[in-house]
Tab-separated table of C-alpha atoms in Angstrom:
chain	number	residue	atom	x	y	z
A	1	ALA	CA	-0.808	-0.157	-0.340
A	2	GLN	CA	1.271	3.787	-0.793
A	3	LYS	CA	2.193	4.921	1.814
A	4	ILE	CA	2.579	8.726	0.997
A	5	THR	CA	-0.858	9.643	-1.731
A	6	GLN	CA	-0.641	12.968	-3.592
A	7	THR	CA	-2.918	12.813	-6.429
A	8	GLN	CA	-2.687	15.401	-8.862
A	9	PRO	CA	-0.712	14.950	-11.027
A	10	GLY	CA	-0.209	18.982	-12.789
A	11	MET	CA	-2.262	21.411	-12.405
A	12	PHE	CA	-1.973	24.838	-13.235
A	13	VAL	CA	-2.753	27.704	-11.281
A	14	GLN	CA	-2.906	31.867	-12.196
A	15	GLU	CA	0.289	34.192	-10.289
A	16	LYS	CA	-0.965	36.076	-7.464
A	17	GLU	CA	-3.294	32.909	-6.978
A	18	ALA	CA	-3.205	30.359	-4.070
A	19	VAL	CA	-2.953	27.433	-4.319
A	20	THR	CA	-3.834	23.889	-2.475
A	21	LEU	CA	-1.547	20.066	-2.728
A	22	ASP	CA	-3.420	17.269	-1.693
A	23	CYS	CA	-0.988	14.935	0.842
A	24	THR	CA	-2.252	11.728	2.387
A	25	TYR	CA	-0.541	9.725	4.251
A	26	ASP	CA	-0.844	6.397	6.178
A	27	THR	CA	1.165	4.641	9.446
A	28	SER	CA	0.254	3.588	12.262
A	29	ASP	CA	2.685	5.021	13.885
A	30	PRO	CA	1.608	8.121	16.060
A	31	SER	CA	4.872	9.879	16.208
A	32	TYR	CA	5.605	10.985	12.629
A	33	GLY	CA	7.666	14.190	10.433
A	34	LEU	CA	5.907	15.708	7.154
A	35	PHE	CA	7.219	17.452	5.042
A	36	TRP	CA	6.267	19.392	1.697
A	37	TYR	CA	9.879	20.116	-0.485
A	38	LYS	CA	10.546	21.774	-4.368
A	39	GLN	CA	12.475	20.284	-7.526
A	40	PRO	CA	12.321	22.980	-9.396
A	41	SER	CA	13.860	22.089	-13.515
A	42	SER	CA	17.332	22.101	-11.418
A	43	GLY	CA	16.437	19.390	-9.603
A	44	GLU	CA	17.149	19.860	-6.555
A	45	MET	CA	15.527	18.950	-3.894
A	46	ILE	CA	14.431	22.191	-1.693
A	47	PHE	CA	13.043	22.162	1.978
A	48	LEU	CA	9.349	23.733	2.170
A	49	ILE	CA	7.620	23.190	5.027
A	50	TYR	CA	7.098	21.198	8.006
A	51	GLN	CA	5.009	19.061	10.369
A	52	GLY	CA	5.584	17.059	13.455
A	53	SER	CA	2.351	14.617	14.547
A	54	TYR	CA	1.693	15.461	18.043
A	55	ASP	CA	2.010	20.118	16.999
A	56	GLN	CA	-0.896	21.635	18.094
A	57	GLN	CA	-0.759	24.972	15.675
A	58	ASN	CA	-0.875	23.502	11.111
A	59	ALA	CA	3.216	24.624	9.733
A	60	THR	CA	2.993	27.758	8.616
A	61	GLU	CA	6.685	30.074	6.618
A	62	GLY	CA	5.522	33.190	4.599
A	63	ARG	CA	3.774	31.781	2.078
A	64	TYR	CA	3.654	28.498	2.906
A	65	SER	CA	1.469	26.643	5.017
A	66	LEU	CA	0.091	23.141	5.765
A	67	ASN	CA	-3.413	22.318	6.197
A	68	PHE	CA	-2.633	19.383	8.837
A	69	GLN	CA	-6.091	17.421	9.726
A	70	LYS	CA	-4.525	14.270	11.806
A	71	ALA	CA	-7.941	11.780	11.807
A	72	ARG	CA	-7.825	12.020	7.894
A	73	LYS	CA	-4.436	11.848	7.597
A	74	SER	CA	-4.517	14.489	5.190
A	75	ALA	CA	-1.094	17.651	5.237
A	76	ASN	CA	-2.477	19.296	2.056
A	77	LEU	CA	0.210	22.972	0.843
A	78	VAL	CA	-1.353	25.865	0.456
A	79	ILE	CA	0.752	28.243	-1.637
A	80	SER	CA	-0.402	31.960	-1.629
A	81	ALA	CA	-0.403	34.213	-3.729
A	82	SER	CA	1.814	32.081	-6.521
A	83	GLN	CA	4.409	33.229	-8.246
A	84	LEU	CA	5.618	32.073	-11.326
A	85	GLY	CA	8.335	31.023	-9.588
A	86	ASP	CA	6.978	28.648	-8.362
A	87	SER	CA	6.569	26.403	-11.082
A	88	ALA	CA	8.500	23.193	-10.337
A	89	MET	CA	7.594	19.167	-8.956
A	90	TYR	CA	6.300	19.025	-5.131
A	91	PHE	CA	7.068	15.996	-2.450
A	92	CYS	CA	4.746	14.934	0.185
A	93	ALA	CA	7.188	13.337	2.492
A	94	MET	CA	6.931	11.507	5.720
A	95	ARG	CA	9.185	10.262	7.987
A	96	GLU	CA	8.613	7.583	10.428
A	97	PRO	CA	10.712	6.393	13.417
A	98	GLY	CA	12.051	3.703	13.933
A	99	ALA	CA	13.308	4.223	10.264
A	100	GLY	CA	16.396	6.433	10.801
A	101	ASN	CA	16.389	9.497	8.379
A	102	LYS	CA	14.713	7.870	5.850
A	103	LEU	CA	11.514	9.503	3.495
A	104	THR	CA	9.164	8.639	1.771
A	105	PHE	CA	8.088	9.822	-0.628
A	106	GLY	CA	4.673	10.532	-2.674
A	107	GLY	CA	4.237	10.574	-7.026
A	108	GLY	CA	4.905	14.635	-6.651
A	109	THR	CA	2.544	17.050	-8.056
A	110	ARG	CA	3.938	19.575	-10.764
A	111	VAL	CA	2.923	23.128	-10.296
A	112	LEU	CA	2.378	25.359	-13.249
A	113	VAL	CA	2.027	28.810	-12.542
A	114	LYS	CA	1.050	31.240	-15.641
A	115	PRO	CA	1.652	34.337	-15.735
B	1	LYS	CA	27.055	28.414	5.233
B	2	ALA	CA	28.131	26.449	2.174
B	3	GLY	CA	24.678	23.315	0.974
B	4	VAL	CA	25.273	19.963	0.047
B	5	THR	CA	27.340	19.843	-2.727
B	6	GLN	CA	26.966	16.472	-5.089
B	7	THR	CA	29.760	15.820	-6.665
B	8	PRO	CA	30.762	14.831	-10.185
B	9	ARG	CA	27.373	16.856	-11.019
B	10	TYR	CA	26.887	14.894	-14.719
B	11	LEU	CA	28.081	11.603	-15.765
B	12	ILE	CA	28.133	9.098	-18.785
B	13	LYS	CA	29.106	6.263	-18.372
B	14	THR	CA	28.284	2.730	-20.237
B	15	ARG	CA	27.197	-0.824	-18.536
B	16	GLY	CA	28.825	-3.303	-17.153
B	17	GLN	CA	30.906	-0.170	-15.478
B	18	GLN	CA	31.720	0.594	-11.999
B	19	VAL	CA	31.086	4.454	-10.516
B	20	THR	CA	31.494	6.583	-7.672
B	21	LEU	CA	29.448	9.609	-6.186
B	22	SER	CA	30.475	12.352	-3.303
B	23	CYS	CA	28.285	14.439	-0.999
B	24	SER	CA	29.764	17.091	1.245
B	25	PRO	CA	27.420	17.097	3.497
B	26	ILE	CA	25.820	20.575	5.162
B	27	SER	CA	29.016	21.239	8.028
B	28	GLY	CA	28.207	20.224	11.461
B	29	HIS	CA	25.809	17.447	9.787
B	30	ARG	CA	26.634	13.914	10.595
B	31	SER	CA	23.545	12.389	8.802
B	32	VAL	CA	23.737	11.538	4.849
B	33	SER	CA	20.812	9.943	3.213
B	34	TRP	CA	21.073	8.788	-0.536
B	35	TYR	CA	17.496	9.334	-2.668
B	36	GLN	CA	17.479	7.638	-6.009
B	37	GLN	CA	15.174	9.689	-9.255
B	38	THR	CA	13.412	8.225	-12.072
B	39	PRO	CA	10.718	9.071	-13.768
B	40	GLY	CA	8.721	5.418	-13.369
B	41	GLN	CA	9.486	4.715	-9.458
B	42	GLY	CA	10.024	8.389	-8.127
B	43	LEU	CA	11.945	8.531	-5.279
B	44	GLN	CA	13.529	5.526	-3.847
B	45	PHE	CA	15.715	5.698	-0.670
B	46	LEU	CA	18.730	4.503	-0.767
B	47	PHE	CA	21.029	4.366	2.626
B	48	GLU	CA	21.601	6.259	5.659
B	49	TYR	CA	25.034	7.079	7.288
B	50	PHE	CA	25.312	8.915	10.373
B	51	SER	CA	28.962	8.455	11.847
B	52	GLU	CA	30.356	6.531	9.186
B	53	THR	CA	27.841	3.662	10.128
B	54	GLN	CA	25.605	2.449	8.226
B	55	ARG	CA	22.186	3.459	10.033
B	56	ASN	CA	19.042	1.834	7.601
B	57	LYS	CA	19.125	0.456	3.546
B	58	GLY	CA	16.173	0.259	1.572
B	59	ASN	CA	15.461	-2.745	-0.958
B	60	PHE	CA	17.723	-1.667	-3.306
B	61	PRO	CA	19.570	-4.900	-4.774
B	62	GLY	CA	24.044	-5.017	-3.182
B	63	ARG	CA	25.055	-3.544	-6.918
B	64	PHE	CA	24.458	0.014	-4.643
B	65	SER	CA	26.986	0.558	-1.349
B	66	GLY	CA	28.339	3.180	0.288
B	67	ARG	CA	31.406	4.612	3.581
B	68	GLN	CA	30.948	7.531	5.418
B	69	PHE	CA	34.152	9.450	5.706
B	70	SER	CA	34.815	10.770	9.207
B	71	ASN	CA	33.846	14.367	8.338
B	72	SER	CA	30.709	13.176	7.429
B	73	ARG	CA	31.811	12.911	3.514
B	74	SER	CA	30.165	10.073	2.217
B	75	GLU	CA	29.870	8.317	-1.448
B	76	MET	CA	28.434	5.836	-2.891
B	77	ASN	CA	29.148	3.323	-5.293
B	78	VAL	CA	27.519	1.251	-7.813
B	79	SER	CA	28.682	-1.923	-9.378
B	80	THR	CA	27.837	-3.305	-12.883
B	81	LEU	CA	25.844	-0.396	-14.211
B	82	GLU	CA	23.132	-1.741	-15.847
B	83	LEU	CA	20.942	0.806	-18.095
B	84	GLY	CA	18.310	1.164	-15.444
B	85	ASP	CA	20.870	2.416	-13.361
B	86	SER	CA	20.066	5.739	-15.534
B	87	ALA	CA	19.044	8.282	-12.420
B	88	LEU	CA	18.786	11.282	-10.401
B	89	TYR	CA	21.085	10.593	-7.582
B	90	LEU	CA	20.475	13.043	-3.912
B	91	CYS	CA	21.941	13.486	-0.938
B	92	ALA	CA	20.252	14.475	1.897
B	93	SER	CA	22.040	15.632	4.969
B	94	SER	CA	20.632	16.011	8.540
B	95	LEU	CA	22.302	17.381	11.645
B	96	THR	CA	21.411	14.181	13.804
B	97	THR	CA	18.097	12.164	13.824
B	98	TYR	CA	14.607	11.567	12.730
B	99	ARG	CA	13.618	15.109	14.485
B	100	ASP	CA	16.071	17.427	11.981
B	101	THR	CA	15.379	18.890	8.724
B	102	GLN	CA	17.080	17.095	5.851
B	103	TYR	CA	18.422	18.507	3.008
B	104	PHE	CA	19.298	18.097	0.209
B	105	GLY	CA	22.543	18.368	-2.617
B	106	PRO	CA	21.603	19.801	-6.193
B	107	GLY	CA	21.800	16.054	-7.632
B	108	THR	CA	24.445	13.635	-9.806
B	109	ARG	CA	23.019	12.920	-12.986
B	110	LEU	CA	23.317	9.661	-13.724
B	111	THR	CA	23.235	7.975	-17.741
B	112	VAL	CA	24.636	4.489	-18.263
B	113	LEU	CA	24.590	3.758	-22.041
């Protein structure tokens, strides 16, 4: 079974609008971490935001926020005020205890920002 | 602070050859992980090294190996290359262990002909 599912393979968003990228996960551990990374065409994975399973509040980092719904096992990324430079692949990833630093990634969502 | 560096950035090899990729983590980071990214399989975890010891290993054949040096720099080696080993190999470093964020390098793009 997939541990991390990103159901949107690709999407367009108008510049300056907000976009929500979906991520659902599957784990039986009560303690886990969820990450979002951005991968531009250059290939480097850029860390965006982190949410711990015990964090009381949804994480925010600048224009990025995470809509964390623990009971539904979803961790959607919201990008506000999209910019042309936001065009990239976005990956959701999970880290579970007992697995060291191993990240399990979803299949990614390609975002294209239109001017 | 310098980020994670990987060398070389691009590599072309032929089937049957072997290859060594290098990764220098962010200064002070002791954990280094390696990932393989292909269009078909996506991002897959290869292995993690911490304090020169392999701490975790993904589901890859024994042709894939790695090591970490006392300065935390890491190398991964792929022997007897196959066409399917063509991929982007990403290295990530973090301070210590599972609560720390991993920061990735730019990757090495390996093409096997």
